[in-house]
Amino acid sequence: MENTKDILNKLSLENNISLQEMPDIDLYMDQVIQLFDHTFKMTKRNDDEKVLTKTMINNYAKGKLFIPIKNKKYSKKHLILISLVYQLKGSLSINDIKSTLGVINDKLTNEDFELEKFYKSFLSIQQRNAVDFEHEFQQRVNDAHSEVAKMEESDRDNLEKILLILSLVNISNSYRKAAELLIDELKETKIKQPGTSNNKKA
């Protein structure tokens, strides 16, 4: 099986757009796409995969995944929100992303919310997650190898890969389902607090 270090390197687990890489001036859509392409190009599965497109951004805007833009330009706050959408879209539906980020969008609209501080917290957690994942991934590899070693089959290498795939997807599904339960809790909280989005700041 492919060297686990090579796989981890290809994943670029800590790759994200830092606040320092986000300009303080507002950007046009093409500039936003260039920024994301430059940052995440190494994480693409193949050359045909798109990191971010105009259609994606327009769909995010129509779905109200981020606060409205002004004069066709995207502020630093928009870049942060689009970055969060990018992280979520691999596992969640558009509706679930809207429910997740809706709390933040409401805070940005109705009060002085420190979005940059919140984003720093996410990046900090992401770095720790990357370290944890490396250890956990190696353990899953070892588990698959140990199980295949018990088999009297000729094609052990492929069987080991399949076991590892099943193991990784199983864990991924568990995390996704846990996230969905938390999203449902956010929805319930919003239902119990009607009218919060109308308390706009002056």
Protein backbone atom coordinates (compact mmCIF):
# COMPACT_ATOMS: atom_id res chain seq x y z
CA MET A 1 0.00 0.00 0.00
CA GLU A 2 1.10 3.56 -0.68
CA ASN A 3 3.26 5.07 2.02
CA THR A 4 1.01 6.67 4.64
CA LYS A 5 3.24 9.76 4.79
CA ASP A 6 2.69 10.33 1.07
CA ILE A 7 -1.08 10.12 1.56
CA LEU A 8 -0.99 12.55 4.48
CA ASN A 9 1.15 14.98 2.49
CA LYS A 10 -1.34 14.90 -0.39
CA LEU A 11 -4.19 15.70 2.00
CA SER A 12 -2.60 19.03 3.03
CA LEU A 13 -4.53 18.83 6.29
CA GLU A 14 -3.48 22.22 7.64
CA ASN A 15 -4.06 24.04 4.37
CA ASN A 16 -6.39 27.02 4.70
CA ILE A 17 -6.56 30.73 4.02
CA SER A 18 -5.08 32.65 6.92
CA LEU A 19 -6.27 36.10 7.93
CA GLN A 20 -2.93 37.49 6.76
CA GLU A 21 -3.61 36.15 3.26
CA MET A 22 -6.96 37.91 3.13
CA PRO A 23 -6.55 41.48 1.90
CA ASP A 24 -8.17 44.32 3.82
CA ILE A 25 -9.54 45.75 0.57
CA ASP A 26 -12.70 44.36 -1.02
CA LEU A 27 -12.28 41.93 -3.92
CA TYR A 28 -14.19 41.22 -7.09
CA MET A 29 -15.47 37.68 -7.65
CA ASP A 30 -12.63 36.72 -10.02
CA GLN A 31 -10.09 37.79 -7.40
CA VAL A 32 -11.85 35.70 -4.75
CA ILE A 33 -11.72 32.65 -7.03
CA GLN A 34 -8.01 33.21 -7.71
CA LEU A 35 -7.28 33.39 -3.98
CA PHE A 36 -9.05 30.10 -3.29
CA ASP A 37 -7.55 28.37 -6.33
CA HIS A 38 -4.06 29.38 -5.27
CA THR A 39 -4.59 28.17 -1.70
CA PHE A 40 -6.35 24.87 -2.34
CA LYS A 41 -5.00 23.78 -5.74
CA MET A 42 -2.84 21.09 -4.12
CA THR A 43 -5.86 19.51 -2.42
CA LYS A 44 -7.76 18.83 -5.65
CA ARG A 45 -8.32 15.18 -6.51
CA ASN A 46 -7.66 15.84 -10.20
CA ASP A 47 -7.22 18.72 -12.65
CA ASP A 48 -10.92 18.72 -13.57
CA GLU A 49 -12.02 19.42 -10.01
CA LYS A 50 -12.88 23.05 -9.30
CA VAL A 51 -12.06 24.68 -5.98
CA LEU A 52 -14.46 27.58 -6.40
CA THR A 53 -16.45 28.91 -9.36
CA LYS A 54 -18.72 31.85 -10.11
CA THR A 55 -21.70 29.48 -10.11
CA MET A 56 -20.77 28.18 -6.66
CA ILE A 57 -20.44 31.67 -5.22
CA ASN A 58 -23.73 32.77 -6.78
CA ASN A 59 -25.45 29.68 -5.36
CA TYR A 60 -24.01 30.41 -1.92
CA ALA A 61 -25.30 33.98 -2.17
CA LYS A 62 -28.77 32.85 -3.32
CA GLY A 63 -28.83 30.31 -0.51
CA LYS A 64 -27.94 33.10 1.94
CA LEU A 65 -24.87 31.27 3.22
CA PHE A 66 -23.18 34.62 3.80
CA ILE A 67 -24.21 38.22 4.37
CA PRO A 68 -25.12 40.28 1.26
CA ILE A 69 -22.28 41.81 -0.73
CA LYS A 70 -22.02 45.48 -1.68
CA ASN A 71 -21.15 46.87 -5.12
CA LYS A 72 -20.30 43.38 -6.42
CA LYS A 73 -17.32 43.21 -4.06
CA TYR A 74 -16.42 40.78 -1.30
CA SER A 75 -15.04 42.00 2.02
CA LYS A 76 -12.73 40.17 4.41
CA LYS A 77 -15.83 38.98 6.26
CA HIS A 78 -17.13 37.42 3.06
CA LEU A 79 -13.81 35.67 2.47
CA ILE A 80 -13.95 34.18 5.96
CA LEU A 81 -17.52 32.99 5.46
CA ILE A 82 -16.77 31.51 2.03
CA SER A 83 -13.77 29.75 3.55
CA LEU A 84 -16.06 28.21 6.18
CA VAL A 85 -18.53 27.18 3.48
CA TYR A 86 -15.65 25.52 1.62
CA GLN A 87 -14.82 23.49 4.73
CA LEU A 88 -18.43 22.45 5.26
CA LYS A 89 -19.56 21.69 1.72
CA GLY A 90 -17.71 18.39 1.50
CA SER A 91 -19.94 16.86 4.17
CA LEU A 92 -23.09 18.95 4.57
CA SER A 93 -26.03 19.95 2.41
CA ILE A 94 -26.60 23.58 1.46
CA ASN A 95 -29.52 23.75 3.91
CA ASP A 96 -27.40 22.40 6.75
CA ILE A 97 -24.61 24.85 5.94
CA LYS A 98 -27.17 27.66 5.97
CA SER A 99 -28.39 26.54 9.40
CA THR A 100 -24.83 26.29 10.71
CA LEU A 101 -23.62 29.66 9.47
CA GLY A 102 -26.98 31.35 9.95
CA VAL A 103 -26.14 32.06 13.57
CA ILE A 104 -22.94 33.83 12.53
CA ASN A 105 -24.63 35.74 9.71
CA ASP A 106 -27.33 36.91 12.12
CA LYS A 107 -24.69 38.08 14.57
CA LEU A 108 -22.87 39.99 11.84
CA THR A 109 -26.12 41.65 10.82
CA ASN A 110 -27.52 42.43 14.26
CA GLU A 111 -24.54 43.00 16.54
CA ASP A 112 -20.79 43.59 16.69
CA PHE A 113 -19.50 40.05 16.24
CA GLU A 114 -15.73 39.44 16.18
CA LEU A 115 -15.66 37.20 13.12
CA GLU A 116 -11.88 37.31 12.75
CA LYS A 117 -11.41 36.11 16.33
CA PHE A 118 -13.88 33.29 15.70
CA TYR A 119 -12.03 32.31 12.50
CA LYS A 120 -8.71 32.25 14.37
CA SER A 121 -10.28 29.80 16.81
CA PHE A 122 -11.34 27.57 13.93
CA LEU A 123 -7.85 27.63 12.40
CA SER A 124 -6.36 26.74 15.77
CA ILE A 125 -8.70 23.75 16.10
CA GLN A 126 -7.95 22.74 12.52
CA GLN A 127 -4.23 22.55 13.28
CA ARG A 128 -4.85 20.33 16.30
CA ASN A 129 -7.23 18.18 14.26
CA ALA A 130 -4.50 17.67 11.67
CA VAL A 131 -2.10 16.34 14.30
CA ASP A 132 -4.78 14.07 15.78
CA PHE A 133 -5.77 12.79 12.35
CA GLU A 134 -2.22 11.74 11.51
CA HIS A 135 -2.09 9.54 14.60
CA GLU A 136 -5.59 8.16 14.07
CA PHE A 137 -4.98 7.49 10.38
CA GLN A 138 -1.86 5.50 11.17
CA GLN A 139 -3.85 3.48 13.71
CA ARG A 140 -6.54 2.72 11.11
CA VAL A 141 -3.80 1.61 8.68
CA ASN A 142 -2.33 -0.68 11.34
CA ASP A 143 -5.77 -2.13 12.13
CA ALA A 144 -6.48 -2.92 8.48
CA HIS A 145 -3.04 -4.49 8.06
CA SER A 146 -3.52 -6.66 11.16
CA GLU A 147 -6.92 -7.90 10.00
CA VAL A 148 -5.71 -8.77 6.49
CA ALA A 149 -2.73 -10.61 7.95
CA LYS A 150 -5.22 -13.10 9.42
CA MET A 151 -6.57 -13.93 5.95
CA GLU A 152 -5.25 -16.61 3.64
CA GLU A 153 -5.80 -14.61 0.46
CA SER A 154 -3.42 -13.81 -2.39
CA ASP A 155 -4.58 -10.23 -3.05
CA ARG A 156 -3.89 -8.89 0.43
CA ASP A 157 -2.74 -5.45 -0.66
CA ASN A 158 -6.04 -4.54 -2.32
CA LEU A 159 -8.05 -6.14 0.48
CA GLU A 160 -6.12 -4.03 2.98
CA LYS A 161 -6.94 -0.89 1.00
CA ILE A 162 -10.63 -1.81 0.87
CA LEU A 163 -10.74 -2.45 4.62
CA LEU A 164 -9.05 0.89 5.22
CA ILE A 165 -11.53 2.67 2.92
CA LEU A 166 -14.46 1.10 4.78
CA SER A 167 -12.93 2.06 8.12
CA LEU A 168 -12.31 5.68 7.10
CA VAL A 169 -15.80 6.09 5.62
CA ASN A 170 -17.33 4.54 8.74
CA ILE A 171 -15.57 7.09 10.95
CA SER A 172 -16.41 9.91 8.55
CA ASN A 173 -20.10 8.99 8.63
CA SER A 174 -20.08 8.96 12.42
CA TYR A 175 -18.59 12.46 12.57
CA ARG A 176 -21.03 13.71 9.92
CA LYS A 177 -24.03 12.30 11.79
CA ALA A 178 -22.80 13.89 15.02
CA ALA A 179 -22.49 17.23 13.19
CA GLU A 180 -26.01 16.85 11.80
CA LEU A 181 -27.39 16.29 15.32
CA LEU A 182 -25.71 19.53 16.43
CA ILE A 183 -27.19 21.32 13.42
CA ASP A 184 -30.65 20.09 14.41
CA GLU A 185 -30.04 21.55 17.87
CA LEU A 186 -29.16 24.90 16.29
CA LYS A 187 -32.41 24.78 14.32
CA GLU A 188 -34.40 24.03 17.47
CA THR A 189 -32.73 26.91 19.29
CA LYS A 190 -33.63 29.32 16.49
CA ILE A 191 -37.26 28.15 16.51
CA LYS A 192 -37.44 28.84 20.25
CA GLN A 193 -36.03 32.35 19.73
CA PRO A 194 -38.28 33.91 17.06
CA GLY A 195 -37.65 37.44 15.95
CA THR A 196 -33.96 37.54 16.85
CA SER A 197 -33.03 38.49 13.29
CA ASN A 198 -35.16 41.63 13.56
CA ASN A 199 -33.13 43.24 16.32
CA LYS A 200 -30.85 45.08 13.93
CA LYS A 201 -28.24 47.45 15.24
CA ALA A 202 -28.59 51.09 14.29
